PDB file of C-alpha atoms in Angstrom:
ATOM      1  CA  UNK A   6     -42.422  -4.070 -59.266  1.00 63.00           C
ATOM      2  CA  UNK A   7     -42.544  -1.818 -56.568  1.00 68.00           C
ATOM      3  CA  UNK A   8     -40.143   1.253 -56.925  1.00 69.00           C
ATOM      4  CA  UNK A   9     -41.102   3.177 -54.075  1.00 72.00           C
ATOM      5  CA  UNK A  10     -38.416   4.669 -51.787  1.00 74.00           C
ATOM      6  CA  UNK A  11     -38.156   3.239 -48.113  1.00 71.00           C
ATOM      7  CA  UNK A  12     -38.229   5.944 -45.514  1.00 72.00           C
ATOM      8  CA  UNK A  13     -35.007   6.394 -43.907  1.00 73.00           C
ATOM      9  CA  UNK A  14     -34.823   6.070 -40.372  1.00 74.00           C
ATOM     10  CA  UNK A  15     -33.722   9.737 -38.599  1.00 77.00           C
ATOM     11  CA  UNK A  16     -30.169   9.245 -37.626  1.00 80.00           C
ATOM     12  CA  UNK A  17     -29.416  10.915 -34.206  1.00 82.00           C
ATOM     13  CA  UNK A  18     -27.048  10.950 -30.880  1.00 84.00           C
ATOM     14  CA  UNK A  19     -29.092  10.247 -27.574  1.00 88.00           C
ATOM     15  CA  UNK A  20     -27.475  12.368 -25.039  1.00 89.00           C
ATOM     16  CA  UNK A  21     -29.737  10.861 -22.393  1.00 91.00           C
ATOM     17  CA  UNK A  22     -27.055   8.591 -21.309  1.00 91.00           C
ATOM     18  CA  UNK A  23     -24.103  10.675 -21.273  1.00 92.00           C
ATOM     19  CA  UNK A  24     -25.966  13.677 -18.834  1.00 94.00           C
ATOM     20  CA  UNK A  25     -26.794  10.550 -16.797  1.00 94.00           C
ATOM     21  CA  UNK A  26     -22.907   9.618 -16.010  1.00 94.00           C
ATOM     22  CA  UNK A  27     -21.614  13.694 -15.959  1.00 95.00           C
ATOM     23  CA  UNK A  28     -25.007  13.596 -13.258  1.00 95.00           C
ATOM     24  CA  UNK A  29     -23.028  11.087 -11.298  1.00 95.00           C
ATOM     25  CA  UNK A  30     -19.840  12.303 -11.956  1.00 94.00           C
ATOM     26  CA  UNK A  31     -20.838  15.581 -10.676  1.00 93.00           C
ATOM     27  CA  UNK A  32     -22.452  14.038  -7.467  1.00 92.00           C
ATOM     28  CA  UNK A  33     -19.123  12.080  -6.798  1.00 90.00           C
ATOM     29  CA  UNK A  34     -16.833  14.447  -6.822  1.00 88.00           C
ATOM     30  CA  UNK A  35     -19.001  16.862  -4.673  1.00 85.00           C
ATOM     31  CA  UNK A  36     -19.208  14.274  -2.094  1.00 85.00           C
ATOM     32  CA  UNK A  37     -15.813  13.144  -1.883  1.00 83.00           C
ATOM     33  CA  UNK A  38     -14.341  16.931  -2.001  1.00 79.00           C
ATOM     34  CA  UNK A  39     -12.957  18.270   1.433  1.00 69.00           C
ATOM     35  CA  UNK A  40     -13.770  21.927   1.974  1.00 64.00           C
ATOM     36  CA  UNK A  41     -11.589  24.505   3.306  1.00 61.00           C
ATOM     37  CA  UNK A  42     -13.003  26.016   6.260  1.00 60.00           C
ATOM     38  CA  UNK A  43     -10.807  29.459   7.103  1.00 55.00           C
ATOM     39  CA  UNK A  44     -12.634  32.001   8.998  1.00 54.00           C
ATOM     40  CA  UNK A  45     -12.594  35.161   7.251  1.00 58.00           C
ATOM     41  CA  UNK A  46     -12.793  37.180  10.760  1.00 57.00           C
ATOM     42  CA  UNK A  47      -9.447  36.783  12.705  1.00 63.00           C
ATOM     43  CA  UNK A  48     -10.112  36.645  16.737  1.00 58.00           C
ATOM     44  CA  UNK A  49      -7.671  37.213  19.546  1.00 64.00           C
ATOM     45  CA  UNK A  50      -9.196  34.314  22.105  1.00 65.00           C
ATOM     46  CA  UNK A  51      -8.885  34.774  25.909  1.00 70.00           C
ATOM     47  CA  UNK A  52      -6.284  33.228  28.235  1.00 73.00           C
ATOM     48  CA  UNK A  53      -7.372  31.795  31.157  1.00 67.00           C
ATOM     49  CA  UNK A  54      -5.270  31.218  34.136  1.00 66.00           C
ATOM     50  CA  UNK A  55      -5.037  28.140  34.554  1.00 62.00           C
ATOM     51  CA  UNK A  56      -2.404  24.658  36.195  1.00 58.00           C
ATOM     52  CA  UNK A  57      -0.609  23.502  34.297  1.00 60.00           C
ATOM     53  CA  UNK A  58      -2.106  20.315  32.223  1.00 59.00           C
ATOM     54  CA  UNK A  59      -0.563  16.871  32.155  1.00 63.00           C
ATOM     55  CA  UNK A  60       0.996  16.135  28.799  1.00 63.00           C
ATOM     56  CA  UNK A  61      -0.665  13.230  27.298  1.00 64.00           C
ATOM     57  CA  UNK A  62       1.074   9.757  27.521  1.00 65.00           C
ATOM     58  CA  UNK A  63       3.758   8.954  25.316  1.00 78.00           C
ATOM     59  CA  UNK A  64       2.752   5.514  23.164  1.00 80.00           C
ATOM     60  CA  UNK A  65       5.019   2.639  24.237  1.00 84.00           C
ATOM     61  CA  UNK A  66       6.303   0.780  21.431  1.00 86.00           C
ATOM     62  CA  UNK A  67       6.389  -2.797  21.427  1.00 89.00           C
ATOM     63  CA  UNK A  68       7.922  -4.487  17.360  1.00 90.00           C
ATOM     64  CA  UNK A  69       7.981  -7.636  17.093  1.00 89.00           C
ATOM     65  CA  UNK A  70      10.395  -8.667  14.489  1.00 89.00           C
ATOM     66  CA  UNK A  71      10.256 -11.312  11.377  1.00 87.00           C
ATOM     67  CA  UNK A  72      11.579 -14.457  14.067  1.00 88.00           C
ATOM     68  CA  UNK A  73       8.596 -13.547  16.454  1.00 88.00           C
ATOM     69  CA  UNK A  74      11.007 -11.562  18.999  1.00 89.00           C
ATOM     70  CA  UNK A  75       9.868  -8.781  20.768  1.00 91.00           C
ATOM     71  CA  UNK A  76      11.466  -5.614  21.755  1.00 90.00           C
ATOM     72  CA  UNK A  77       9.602  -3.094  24.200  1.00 88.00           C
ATOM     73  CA  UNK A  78      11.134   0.537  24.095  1.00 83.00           C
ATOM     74  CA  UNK A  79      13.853  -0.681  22.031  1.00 82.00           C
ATOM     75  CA  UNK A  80      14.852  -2.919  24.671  1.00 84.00           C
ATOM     76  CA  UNK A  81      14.601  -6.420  23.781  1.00 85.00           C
ATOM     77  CA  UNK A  82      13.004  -9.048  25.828  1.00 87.00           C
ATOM     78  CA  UNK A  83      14.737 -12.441  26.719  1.00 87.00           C
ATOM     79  CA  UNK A  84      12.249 -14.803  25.408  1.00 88.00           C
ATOM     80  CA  UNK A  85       8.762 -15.365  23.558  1.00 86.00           C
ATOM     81  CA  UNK A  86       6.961 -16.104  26.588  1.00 90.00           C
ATOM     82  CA  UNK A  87       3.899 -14.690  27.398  1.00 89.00           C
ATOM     83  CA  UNK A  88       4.595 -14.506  30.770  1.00 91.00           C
ATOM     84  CA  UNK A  89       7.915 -12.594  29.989  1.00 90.00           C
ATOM     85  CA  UNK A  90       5.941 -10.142  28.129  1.00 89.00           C
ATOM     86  CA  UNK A  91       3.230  -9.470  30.423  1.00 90.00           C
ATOM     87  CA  UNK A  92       6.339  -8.976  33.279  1.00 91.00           C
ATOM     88  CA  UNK A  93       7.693  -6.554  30.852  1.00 90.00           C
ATOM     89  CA  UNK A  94       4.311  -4.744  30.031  1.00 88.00           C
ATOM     90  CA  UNK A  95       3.359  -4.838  33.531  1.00 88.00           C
ATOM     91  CA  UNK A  96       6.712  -2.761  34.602  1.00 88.00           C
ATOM     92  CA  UNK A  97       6.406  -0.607  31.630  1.00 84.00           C
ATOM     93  CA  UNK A  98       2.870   0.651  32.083  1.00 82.00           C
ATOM     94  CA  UNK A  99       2.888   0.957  36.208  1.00 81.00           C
ATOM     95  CA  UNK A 100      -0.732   0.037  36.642  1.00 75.00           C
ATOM     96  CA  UNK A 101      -1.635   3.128  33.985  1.00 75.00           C
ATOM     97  CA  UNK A 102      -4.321   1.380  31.551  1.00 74.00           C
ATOM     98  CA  UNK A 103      -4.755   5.177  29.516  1.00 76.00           C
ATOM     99  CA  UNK A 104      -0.911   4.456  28.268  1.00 83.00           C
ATOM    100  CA  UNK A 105      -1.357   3.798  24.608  1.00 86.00           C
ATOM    101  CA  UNK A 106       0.203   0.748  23.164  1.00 87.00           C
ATOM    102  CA  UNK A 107       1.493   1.037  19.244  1.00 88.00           C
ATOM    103  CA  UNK A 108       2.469  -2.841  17.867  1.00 89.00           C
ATOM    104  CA  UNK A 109       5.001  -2.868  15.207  1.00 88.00           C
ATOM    105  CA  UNK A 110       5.343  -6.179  13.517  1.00 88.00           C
ATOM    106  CA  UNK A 111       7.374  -7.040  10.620  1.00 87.00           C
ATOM    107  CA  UNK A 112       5.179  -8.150   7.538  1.00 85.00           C
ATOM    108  CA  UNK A 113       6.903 -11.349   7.739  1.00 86.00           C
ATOM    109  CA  UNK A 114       5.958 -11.846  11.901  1.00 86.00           C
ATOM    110  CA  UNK A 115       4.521 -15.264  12.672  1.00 88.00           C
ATOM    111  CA  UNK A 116       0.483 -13.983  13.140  1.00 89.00           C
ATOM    112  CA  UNK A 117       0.594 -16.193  16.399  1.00 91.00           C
ATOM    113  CA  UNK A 118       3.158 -13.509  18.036  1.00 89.00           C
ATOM    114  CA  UNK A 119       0.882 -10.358  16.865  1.00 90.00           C
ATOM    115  CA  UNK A 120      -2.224 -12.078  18.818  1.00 92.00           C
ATOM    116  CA  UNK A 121      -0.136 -13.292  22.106  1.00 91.00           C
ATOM    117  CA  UNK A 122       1.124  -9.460  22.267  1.00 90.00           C
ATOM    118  CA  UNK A 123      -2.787  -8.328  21.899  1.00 90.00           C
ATOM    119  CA  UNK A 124      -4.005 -10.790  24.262  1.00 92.00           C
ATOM    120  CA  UNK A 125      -1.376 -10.243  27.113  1.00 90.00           C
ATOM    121  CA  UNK A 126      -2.253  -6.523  26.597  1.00 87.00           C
ATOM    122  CA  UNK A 127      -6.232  -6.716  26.742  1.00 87.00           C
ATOM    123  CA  UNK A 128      -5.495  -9.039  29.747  1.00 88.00           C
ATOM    124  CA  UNK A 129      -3.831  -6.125  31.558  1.00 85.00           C
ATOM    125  CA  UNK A 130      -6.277  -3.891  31.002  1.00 85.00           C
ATOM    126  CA  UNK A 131      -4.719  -1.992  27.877  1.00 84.00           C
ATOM    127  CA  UNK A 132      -7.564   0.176  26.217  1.00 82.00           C
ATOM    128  CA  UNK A 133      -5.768   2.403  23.022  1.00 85.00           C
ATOM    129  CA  UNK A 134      -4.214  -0.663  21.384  1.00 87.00           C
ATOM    130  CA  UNK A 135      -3.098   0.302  18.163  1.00 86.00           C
ATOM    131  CA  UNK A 136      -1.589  -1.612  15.054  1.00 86.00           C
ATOM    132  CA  UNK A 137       1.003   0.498  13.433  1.00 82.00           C
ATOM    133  CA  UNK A 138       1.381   0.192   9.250  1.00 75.00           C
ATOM    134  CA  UNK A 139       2.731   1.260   6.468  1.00 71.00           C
ATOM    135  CA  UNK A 140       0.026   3.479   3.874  1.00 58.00           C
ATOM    136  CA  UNK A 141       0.262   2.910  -0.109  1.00 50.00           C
ATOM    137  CA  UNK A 142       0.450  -0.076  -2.395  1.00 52.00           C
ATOM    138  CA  UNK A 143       2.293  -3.464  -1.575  1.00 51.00           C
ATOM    139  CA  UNK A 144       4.951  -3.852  -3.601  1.00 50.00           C
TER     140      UNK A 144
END
């Protein structure tokens, strides 16, 4: 019979793993932190004389509601048309292209209406097309 004593294996925590995923932890939050810049010195800047600038455009508005109608300034147009909405556009902008356009579409809005209103505008030469939406989580 054998009677000897097995040697017990030396029982210990590897850290290794755990400094690997503070590491990364550390990294992430580093990288996705914004930093307050202030300026510690405060500066009285020059005025120039100068004309008065032109205020930028105001965005026209154009919502298109759940039934695919669409209202332009709050005003709203008599039919789905294309045509009828580049007419409207076309009076709205008066040949300025730097006039930004902001769509508002109901979630429920036919996707068909949301593409005619972005393809009559690229047609007449609108270039700050924007979408507008709602931020968070759908409920």
């Amino acid at each position: 019979m054998n009677f000897r004593r097995r040697q017990t294996e030396e029982i210990g925590v590897n850290l290794t793993p755990l400094i690997d995923v503070v590491f990364l932890l550390l990294i992430f939050f580093m990288v996705s932190t914004t930093f307050d810049r202030h300026s510690v010195l405060q500066l009285e800047l020059p005025r120039a004389d100068s004309l008065e600038q032109e205020s930028p455009p105001r965005a026209l508005d154009l919502v298109i509601n759940a039934q695919g109608r669409y209202f332009l300034d709050g005003a709203e147009l008599i039919n789905t048309r294309p045509e009828t909405l580049r007419a409207a556009l076309t009076e709205f902008l008066g040949g300025r292209e730097d006039i930004p356009l902001v769509i508002r579409a109901d979630a429920r809005t036919p996707h068909q209406s949301v593409v005619t209103a972005m393809d009559v505008a690229g047609r007449l030469g609108v270039s700050r097309l924007s979408i507008a939406t709602l931020g968070g989580e759908p409920e």
